[in-house]
PDB file of C-alpha atoms and ligand atoms in Angstrom:
ATOM      1  CA  MET K   8      14.243  -8.689   3.696  1.00  0.00           C
ATOM      2  CA  HIS K   9      15.592  -7.317   0.455  1.00  0.00           C
ATOM      3  CA  SER K  10      16.554  -3.689  -0.058  1.00  0.00           C
ATOM      4  CA  HIS K  11      17.254  -2.196  -3.456  1.00  0.00           C
ATOM      5  CA  GLU K  12      18.546   1.308  -4.176  1.00  0.00           C
ATOM      6  CA  TYR K  13      17.633   3.260  -7.290  1.00  0.00           C
ATOM      7  CA  PRO K  14      19.296   6.433  -8.624  1.00  0.00           C
ATOM      8  CA  THR K  15      16.016   8.198  -9.376  1.00  0.00           C
ATOM      9  CA  VAL K  16      12.327   8.076  -8.483  1.00  0.00           C
ATOM     10  CA  GLY K  17      11.735   7.050 -12.102  1.00  0.00           C
ATOM     11  CA  ALA K  18      13.993   4.011 -11.743  1.00  0.00           C
ATOM     12  CA  LEU K  19      12.296   3.126  -8.454  1.00  0.00           C
ATOM     13  CA  ALA K  20       8.893   3.430 -10.113  1.00  0.00           C
ATOM     14  CA  GLN K  21       9.976   1.165 -12.975  1.00  0.00           C
ATOM     15  CA  ALA K  22      11.205  -1.442 -10.477  1.00  0.00           C
ATOM     16  CA  ALA K  23       7.998  -1.241  -8.442  1.00  0.00           C
ATOM     17  CA  ALA K  24       5.952  -1.779 -11.582  1.00  0.00           C
ATOM     18  CA  GLU K  25       8.089  -4.684 -12.821  1.00  0.00           C
ATOM     19  CA  LYS K  26       8.134  -6.473  -9.464  1.00  0.00           C
ATOM     20  CA  THR K  27       4.409  -5.943  -8.955  1.00  0.00           C
ATOM     21  CA  VAL K  28       3.574  -7.374 -12.381  1.00  0.00           C
ATOM     22  CA  ALA K  29       5.805 -10.378 -11.690  1.00  0.00           C
ATOM     23  CA  ALA K  30       4.201 -11.079  -8.317  1.00  0.00           C
ATOM     24  CA  LEU K  31       0.645 -10.602  -9.603  1.00  0.00           C
ATOM     25  CA  SER K  32       1.384 -12.840 -12.613  1.00  0.00           C
ATOM     26  CA  GLU K  33       2.629 -15.566 -10.270  1.00  0.00           C
ATOM     27  CA  ALA K  34      -0.551 -15.277  -8.189  1.00  0.00           C
ATOM     28  CA  LEU K  35      -2.722 -15.446 -11.313  1.00  0.00           C
ATOM     29  CA  GLN K  36      -0.886 -18.560 -12.531  1.00  0.00           C
ATOM     30  CA  GLN K  37      -1.460 -20.233  -9.172  1.00  0.00           C
ATOM     31  CA  ASN K  38      -4.912 -19.003  -8.213  1.00  0.00           C
ATOM     32  CA  HIS K  39      -6.432 -17.333 -11.310  1.00  0.00           C
ATOM     33  CA  ILE K  40      -7.170 -14.288  -9.115  1.00  0.00           C
ATOM     34  CA  ALA K  41      -4.844 -11.811  -7.421  1.00  0.00           C
ATOM     35  CA  PHE K  42      -5.155  -9.117  -4.757  1.00  0.00           C
ATOM     36  CA  TRP K  43      -3.150  -5.882  -4.831  1.00  0.00           C
ATOM     37  CA  MET K  44      -3.122  -3.277  -2.068  1.00  0.00           C
ATOM     38  CA  LEU K  45      -2.116   0.220  -3.109  1.00  0.00           C
ATOM     39  CA  ALA K  46      -0.278   2.740  -0.928  1.00  0.00           C
ATOM     40  CA  GLY K  47      -1.348   6.280  -0.153  1.00  0.00           C
ATOM     41  CA  GLY K  48       0.735   9.410  -0.516  1.00  0.00           C
ATOM     42  CA  SER K  49       2.505  10.730  -3.589  1.00  0.00           C
ATOM     43  CA  THR K  50       5.304   8.189  -4.102  1.00  0.00           C
ATOM     44  CA  PRO K  51       3.113   5.593  -5.864  1.00  0.00           C
ATOM     45  CA  MET K  52       2.090   8.094  -8.569  1.00  0.00           C
ATOM     46  CA  ALA K  53       5.239   7.573 -10.663  1.00  0.00           C
ATOM     47  CA  ALA K  54       4.757   3.802 -10.534  1.00  0.00           C
ATOM     48  CA  TYR K  55       1.081   4.170 -11.484  1.00  0.00           C
ATOM     49  CA  ALA K  56       2.202   6.084 -14.576  1.00  0.00           C
ATOM     50  CA  VAL K  57       4.712   3.371 -15.542  1.00  0.00           C
ATOM     51  CA  LEU K  58       2.079   0.630 -15.177  1.00  0.00           C
ATOM     52  CA  ALA K  59      -0.456   2.565 -17.225  1.00  0.00           C
ATOM     53  CA  ARG K  60       2.106   3.325 -19.922  1.00  0.00           C
ATOM     54  CA  LYS K  61       3.912  -0.005 -20.234  1.00  0.00           C
ATOM     55  CA  TYR K  62       2.030  -2.881 -18.583  1.00  0.00           C
ATOM     56  CA  VAL K  63      -1.566  -2.762 -19.794  1.00  0.00           C
ATOM     57  CA  ASP K  64      -1.018  -6.009 -21.728  1.00  0.00           C
ATOM     58  CA  ALA K  65       1.295  -7.641 -19.183  1.00  0.00           C
ATOM     59  CA  LEU K  66      -1.416  -9.715 -17.492  1.00  0.00           C
ATOM     60  CA  ASP K  67      -5.167 -10.189 -17.304  1.00  0.00           C
ATOM     61  CA  TRP K  68      -5.959  -7.182 -15.104  1.00  0.00           C
ATOM     62  CA  SER K  69      -9.641  -8.139 -15.108  1.00  0.00           C
ATOM     63  CA  LYS K  70      -8.721 -10.862 -12.592  1.00  0.00           C
ATOM     64  CA  VAL K  71      -6.948  -8.498 -10.194  1.00  0.00           C
ATOM     65  CA  THR K  72      -8.784  -7.076  -7.191  1.00  0.00           C
ATOM     66  CA  VAL K  73      -7.444  -3.755  -5.909  1.00  0.00           C
ATOM     67  CA  LEU K  74      -7.755  -2.188  -2.470  1.00  0.00           C
ATOM     68  CA  ILE K  75      -5.888   0.569  -0.642  1.00  0.00           C
ATOM     69  CA  GLY K  76      -3.980   0.512   2.627  1.00  0.00           C
ATOM     70  CA  ASP K  77      -5.368   3.745   3.972  1.00  0.00           C
ATOM     71  CA  GLU K  78      -7.632   6.545   2.878  1.00  0.00           C
ATOM     72  CA  ARG K  79      -8.240  10.075   4.010  1.00  0.00           C
ATOM     73  CA  CYS K  80     -11.786  11.061   5.028  1.00  0.00           C
ATOM     74  CA  VAL K  81     -12.331  13.514   2.193  1.00  0.00           C
ATOM     75  CA  PRO K  82     -15.083  13.591  -0.461  1.00  0.00           C
ATOM     76  CA  PRO K  83     -14.745  11.146  -3.378  1.00  0.00           C
ATOM     77  CA  GLY K  84     -12.543  12.608  -6.100  1.00  0.00           C
ATOM     78  CA  HIS K  85     -10.975  15.102  -3.698  1.00  0.00           C
ATOM     79  CA  PRO K  86      -7.304  15.856  -4.552  1.00  0.00           C
ATOM     80  CA  ASP K  87      -6.310  14.472  -1.111  1.00  0.00           C
ATOM     81  CA  SER K  88      -7.995  11.124  -1.809  1.00  0.00           C
ATOM     82  CA  ASN K  89      -5.514   8.280  -2.137  1.00  0.00           C
ATOM     83  CA  TRP K  90      -8.090   6.257  -4.050  1.00  0.00           C
ATOM     84  CA  ALA K  91      -8.895   9.068  -6.487  1.00  0.00           C
ATOM     85  CA  GLN K  92      -5.219   9.409  -7.399  1.00  0.00           C
ATOM     86  CA  ALA K  93      -5.134   5.742  -8.434  1.00  0.00           C
ATOM     87  CA  SER K  94      -8.385   5.738 -10.378  1.00  0.00           C
ATOM     88  CA  GLY K  95      -6.937   6.835 -13.705  1.00  0.00           C
ATOM     89  CA  MET K  96      -4.459   3.949 -13.646  1.00  0.00           C
ATOM     90  CA  LEU K  97      -7.199   1.493 -12.671  1.00  0.00           C
ATOM     91  CA  ASP K  98      -9.214   2.702 -15.650  1.00  0.00           C
ATOM     92  CA  THR K  99      -6.260   2.349 -18.033  1.00  0.00           C
ATOM     93  CA  LEU K 100      -5.420  -1.146 -16.788  1.00  0.00           C
ATOM     94  CA  GLY K 101      -9.073  -2.154 -17.070  1.00  0.00           C
ATOM     95  CA  ILE K 102      -9.674  -3.210 -13.475  1.00  0.00           C
ATOM     96  CA  PRO K 103     -13.411  -4.013 -13.429  1.00  0.00           C
ATOM     97  CA  ASP K 104     -15.587  -1.973 -11.072  1.00  0.00           C
ATOM     98  CA  GLU K 105     -16.519  -5.110  -9.143  1.00  0.00           C
ATOM     99  CA  ASN K 106     -12.813  -5.674  -8.409  1.00  0.00           C
ATOM    100  CA  ARG K 107     -12.220  -2.172  -7.089  1.00  0.00           C
ATOM    101  CA  LEU K 108     -12.549  -2.259  -3.303  1.00  0.00           C
ATOM    102  CA  GLU K 109     -12.914   1.471  -2.780  1.00  0.00           C
ATOM    103  CA  PRO K 110     -13.235   2.414   0.922  1.00  0.00           C
ATOM    104  CA  PRO K 111     -16.779   3.711   1.661  1.00  0.00           C
ATOM    105  CA  ILE K 112     -15.307   6.853   3.191  1.00  0.00           C
ATOM    106  CA  GLY K 113     -18.601   8.754   2.938  1.00  0.00           C
ATOM    107  CA  ARG K 114     -19.911   6.706   5.887  1.00  0.00           C
ATOM    108  CA  GLY K 115     -17.447   8.397   8.236  1.00  0.00           C
ATOM    109  CA  PRO K 116     -14.337   6.903   9.879  1.00  0.00           C
ATOM    110  CA  GLU K 117     -15.932   4.288  12.165  1.00  0.00           C
ATOM    111  CA  ALA K 118     -18.493   2.886   9.723  1.00  0.00           C
ATOM    112  CA  ALA K 119     -16.045   3.007   6.795  1.00  0.00           C
ATOM    113  CA  ALA K 120     -13.391   1.186   8.828  1.00  0.00           C
ATOM    114  CA  GLU K 121     -15.899  -1.479   9.853  1.00  0.00           C
ATOM    115  CA  ALA K 122     -17.147  -1.976   6.298  1.00  0.00           C
ATOM    116  CA  TYR K 123     -13.606  -2.137   4.923  1.00  0.00           C
ATOM    117  CA  GLN K 124     -12.598  -4.574   7.623  1.00  0.00           C
ATOM    118  CA  GLN K 125     -15.475  -6.884   6.662  1.00  0.00           C
ATOM    119  CA  ALA K 126     -14.421  -6.730   3.009  1.00  0.00           C
ATOM    120  CA  LEU K 127     -10.763  -7.352   3.877  1.00  0.00           C
ATOM    121  CA  ALA K 128     -11.614 -10.284   6.132  1.00  0.00           C
ATOM    122  CA  GLN K 129     -13.061 -12.076   3.083  1.00  0.00           C
ATOM    123  CA  LEU K 130      -9.786 -11.915   1.144  1.00  0.00           C
ATOM    124  CA  PRO K 131      -7.632 -15.058   1.219  1.00  0.00           C
ATOM    125  CA  ALA K 132      -4.381 -13.111   1.002  1.00  0.00           C
ATOM    126  CA  LEU K 133      -2.816  -9.883  -0.240  1.00  0.00           C
ATOM    127  CA  ASP K 134      -0.558 -11.026  -3.060  1.00  0.00           C
ATOM    128  CA  VAL K 135       1.026  -7.588  -3.431  1.00  0.00           C
ATOM    129  CA  VAL K 136       1.093  -4.844  -0.794  1.00  0.00           C
ATOM    130  CA  TRP K 137       2.582  -1.413  -1.431  1.00  0.00           C
ATOM    131  CA  LEU K 138       3.538   0.714   1.549  1.00  0.00           C
ATOM    132  CA  GLY K 139       4.835   4.259   1.672  1.00  0.00           C
ATOM    133  CA  VAL K 140       6.900   5.729   4.476  1.00  0.00           C
ATOM    134  CA  GLY K 141       6.802   9.166   6.038  1.00  0.00           C
ATOM    135  CA  PRO K 142       9.737  11.215   7.414  1.00  0.00           C
ATOM    136  CA  ASP K 143       8.682  10.160  10.934  1.00  0.00           C
ATOM    137  CA  GLY K 144       8.686   6.475   9.990  1.00  0.00           C
ATOM    138  CA  HIS K 145       4.909   6.172   9.716  1.00  0.00           C
ATOM    139  CA  THR K 146       3.309   3.907   7.169  1.00  0.00           C
ATOM    140  CA  LEU K 147      -0.327   3.577   6.191  1.00  0.00           C
ATOM    141  CA  SER K 148      -1.929   5.880   8.754  1.00  0.00           C
ATOM    142  CA  LEU K 149      -0.029   4.237  11.607  1.00  0.00           C
ATOM    143  CA  PHE K 150       2.100   6.839  13.345  1.00  0.00           C
ATOM    144  CA  PRO K 151       4.896   6.542  15.925  1.00  0.00           C
ATOM    145  CA  GLY K 152       3.710   6.483  19.513  1.00  0.00           C
ATOM    146  CA  ARG K 153       0.048   6.069  18.543  1.00  0.00           C
ATOM    147  CA  ASP K 154      -1.946   3.059  19.769  1.00  0.00           C
ATOM    148  CA  VAL K 155      -3.542   0.759  17.217  1.00  0.00           C
ATOM    149  CA  PRO K 156      -6.873  -0.765  18.325  1.00  0.00           C
ATOM    150  CA  ALA K 157      -6.301  -4.447  19.135  1.00  0.00           C
ATOM    151  CA  GLY K 158      -8.111  -7.071  17.113  1.00  0.00           C
ATOM    152  CA  ARG K 159      -8.841  -4.780  14.189  1.00  0.00           C
ATOM    153  CA  LEU K 160      -7.855  -5.270  10.545  1.00  0.00           C
ATOM    154  CA  VAL K 161      -8.961  -1.729   9.693  1.00  0.00           C
ATOM    155  CA  ALA K 162      -9.080   1.161  12.161  1.00  0.00           C
ATOM    156  CA  ALA K 163     -10.463   4.693  12.197  1.00  0.00           C
ATOM    157  CA  VAL K 164      -7.962   7.506  12.779  1.00  0.00           C
ATOM    158  CA  TYR K 165      -9.093  10.931  14.038  1.00  0.00           C
ATOM    159  CA  ASP K 166      -5.857  12.710  14.841  1.00  0.00           C
ATOM    160  CA  SER K 167      -3.398  11.964  12.074  1.00  0.00           C
ATOM    161  CA  PRO K 168      -0.317  14.168  12.521  1.00  0.00           C
ATOM    162  CA  LYS K 169      -0.175  14.188   8.720  1.00  0.00           C
ATOM    163  CA  PRO K 170      -3.190  16.131   7.399  1.00  0.00           C
ATOM    164  CA  PRO K 171      -5.975  15.481   6.832  1.00  0.00           C
ATOM    165  CA  PRO K 172      -6.611  14.271  10.392  1.00  0.00           C
ATOM    166  CA  GLN K 173      -9.435  11.768   9.768  1.00  0.00           C
ATOM    167  CA  ARG K 174      -8.616   8.525   7.966  1.00  0.00           C
ATOM    168  CA  ILE K 175      -9.104   4.802   7.896  1.00  0.00           C
ATOM    169  CA  THR K 176      -6.088   2.526   7.885  1.00  0.00           C
ATOM    170  CA  LEU K 177      -5.181  -1.108   7.706  1.00  0.00           C
ATOM    171  CA  THR K 178      -3.484  -2.276  10.873  1.00  0.00           C
ATOM    172  CA  PHE K 179      -0.367  -4.369  11.421  1.00  0.00           C
ATOM    173  CA  GLU K 180      -2.641  -7.378  11.931  1.00  0.00           C
ATOM    174  CA  ALA K 181      -3.978  -6.959   8.398  1.00  0.00           C
ATOM    175  CA  LEU K 182      -0.436  -7.026   6.982  1.00  0.00           C
ATOM    176  CA  LYS K 183      -0.126 -10.674   8.043  1.00  0.00           C
ATOM    177  CA  LYS K 184      -2.042 -11.412   4.843  1.00  0.00           C
ATOM    178  CA  ALA K 185       0.751  -9.965   2.687  1.00  0.00           C
ATOM    179  CA  ARG K 186       2.693 -12.295   0.388  1.00  0.00           C
ATOM    180  CA  HIS K 187       4.903  -9.649  -1.268  1.00  0.00           C
ATOM    181  CA  CYS K 188       5.290  -6.276   0.441  1.00  0.00           C
ATOM    182  CA  PHE K 189       7.018  -3.483  -1.467  1.00  0.00           C
ATOM    183  CA  ILE K 190       8.003  -0.500   0.672  1.00  0.00           C
ATOM    184  CA  LEU K 191       8.440   2.499  -1.613  1.00  0.00           C
ATOM    185  CA  ALA K 192      10.761   5.054  -0.007  1.00  0.00           C
ATOM    186  CA  ALA K 193      11.398   8.112  -2.145  1.00  0.00           C
ATOM    187  CA  GLY K 194      11.590  11.782  -1.376  1.00  0.00           C
ATOM    188  CA  SER K 195      13.723  13.828   0.948  1.00  0.00           C
ATOM    189  CA  GLY K 196      13.861  13.536   4.700  1.00  0.00           C
ATOM    190  CA  LYS K 197      13.365   9.772   4.928  1.00  0.00           C
ATOM    191  CA  ALA K 198      16.904   8.373   4.809  1.00  0.00           C
ATOM    192  CA  GLY K 199      17.299   8.457   8.588  1.00  0.00           C
ATOM    193  CA  VAL K 200      14.100   6.606   9.407  1.00  0.00           C
ATOM    194  CA  VAL K 201      14.693   4.133   6.592  1.00  0.00           C
ATOM    195  CA  ALA K 202      18.135   3.331   8.012  1.00  0.00           C
ATOM    196  CA  ARG K 203      16.625   2.940  11.508  1.00  0.00           C
ATOM    197  CA  ALA K 204      13.854   0.739  10.103  1.00  0.00           C
ATOM    198  CA  LEU K 205      16.328  -1.442   8.194  1.00  0.00           C
ATOM    199  CA  SER K 206      18.239  -1.861  11.451  1.00  0.00           C
ATOM    200  CA  GLY K 207      15.064  -3.239  13.010  1.00  0.00           C
ATOM    201  CA  ASP K 208      13.867  -0.312  15.118  1.00  0.00           C
ATOM    202  CA  THR K 209      10.247  -1.432  15.383  1.00  0.00           C
ATOM    203  CA  ARG K 210       9.277   1.702  17.264  1.00  0.00           C
ATOM    204  CA  LEU K 211       8.872   2.963  13.715  1.00  0.00           C
ATOM    205  CA  PRO K 212       5.583   1.754  12.232  1.00  0.00           C
ATOM    206  CA  VAL K 213       7.195   1.054   8.849  1.00  0.00           C
ATOM    207  CA  ALA K 214       9.742  -1.221  10.557  1.00  0.00           C
ATOM    208  CA  ARG K 215       7.025  -2.961  12.572  1.00  0.00           C
ATOM    209  CA  ALA K 216       5.053  -3.416   9.360  1.00  0.00           C
ATOM    210  CA  ALA K 217       8.039  -5.006   7.604  1.00  0.00           C
ATOM    211  CA  VAL K 218       8.758  -7.344  10.521  1.00  0.00           C
ATOM    212  CA  THR K 219       5.071  -8.287  10.744  1.00  0.00           C
ATOM    213  CA  VAL K 220       4.988  -9.257   7.065  1.00  0.00           C
ATOM    214  CA  ARG K 221       8.273 -11.195   7.325  1.00  0.00           C
ATOM    215  CA  ASP K 222       7.276 -13.041  10.503  1.00  0.00           C
ATOM    216  CA  ALA K 223       3.990 -14.059   8.853  1.00  0.00           C
ATOM    217  CA  GLY K 224       5.941 -15.588   5.962  1.00  0.00           C
ATOM    218  CA  GLY K 225       5.721 -12.736   3.482  1.00  0.00           C
ATOM    219  CA  ALA K 226       8.554 -11.280   1.411  1.00  0.00           C
ATOM    220  CA  VAL K 227       9.570  -7.682   2.123  1.00  0.00           C
ATOM    221  CA  HIS K 228      11.266  -5.569  -0.562  1.00  0.00           C
ATOM    222  CA  TRP K 229      12.511  -2.089   0.298  1.00  0.00           C
ATOM    223  CA  LEU K 230      12.696   0.040  -2.843  1.00  0.00           C
ATOM    224  CA  LEU K 231      14.812   3.057  -1.923  1.00  0.00           C
ATOM    225  CA  GLU K 232      15.699   6.232  -3.765  1.00  0.00           C
ATOM    226  CA  LYS K 233      19.491   6.478  -3.415  1.00  0.00           C
ATOM    227  CA  HIS K 234      19.942  10.230  -3.185  1.00  0.00           C
ATOM    228  CA  PRO K 235      16.532  11.772  -2.511  1.00  0.00           C
ATOM    229  CA  SER K 236      16.277  15.175  -4.146  1.00  0.00           C
TER     230      SER K 236
HETATM  231  C1  6PG Y 314      -1.041   8.836   3.355  1.00  0.00           C
HETATM  232  C2  6PG Y 314      -0.179   7.631   3.238  1.00  0.00           C
HETATM  233  C3  6PG Y 314       1.113   7.780   3.980  1.00  0.00           C
HETATM  234  C4  6PG Y 314       2.171   7.914   2.905  1.00  0.00           C
HETATM  235  C5  6PG Y 314       3.475   8.398   3.457  1.00  0.00           C
HETATM  236  C6  6PG Y 314       4.425   8.732   2.307  1.00  0.00           C
HETATM  237  O1  6PG Y 314      -2.259   8.701   3.338  1.00  0.00           O
HETATM  238  O2  6PG Y 314      -0.467   9.918   3.404  1.00  0.00           O
HETATM  239  O3  6PG Y 314      -0.760   6.511   3.449  1.00  0.00           O
HETATM  240  O4  6PG Y 314       1.434   6.712   4.823  1.00  0.00           O
HETATM  241  O5  6PG Y 314       2.342   6.635   2.270  1.00  0.00           O
HETATM  242  O6  6PG Y 314       3.228   9.557   4.219  1.00  0.00           O
HETATM  243  O7  6PG Y 314       3.864   9.786   1.581  1.00  0.00           O
HETATM  244  P1  6PG Y 314       4.638  10.335   0.279  1.00  0.00           P
HETATM  245  O8  6PG Y 314       4.693   9.171  -0.675  1.00  0.00           O
HETATM  246  O9  6PG Y 314       3.775  11.450  -0.244  1.00  0.00           O
HETATM  247  O10 6PG Y 314       6.010  10.762   0.731  1.00  0.00           O
END
């Protein structure tokens, strides 16, 4: 695993954008298609802005398929929607509608999770995976001490400690598809869990996610804000 520290969220966002473009370009050279999984939460927003501002011409975005690691069960376009917050960037980059794997959240947690799982199962790999991390060490919508349904690639969540309570989330099993996993850790209150995760404390979902990717042959890059404001 690689961990990189950045002095500001802006520097972390620039690095996330650069590394993502490099990994997607490599996938496009090899396979002529690429798959990119976005992260929820607010940290990715700065990196979305960098990509939209500086990398529109960096690669053929029309050959990139985009999905998201977890989504809140809120109406489309709702300010709490992880997908809605990425849509402007997807428009600017020119990701075609047919390559936008938006979770069908309107079907409700169970049906949306099942539909998303069927879509995910068709994908050969996840060339780039972004993950966020919460102050309790959660990632995706996988929280400490909570069971994850066995044998699922995507699960419904009804009692997320982080509001809103209802979500769908990829599981650790799904992360075995990841080729390059970038864990974006910015914002206050996370330094302790990041240190525990880097020491291998897999009671923390973000640590278990990183180990799962690594043990399946993927590369894990921790992008850390050095002195969170
Ligand atoms: C969500 C996310 C969640 C998020 C972390 C970090 O739906 O909230 O999937 O796992 O990535 O909580 O959130 P911030 O980036 O806002 O700190």
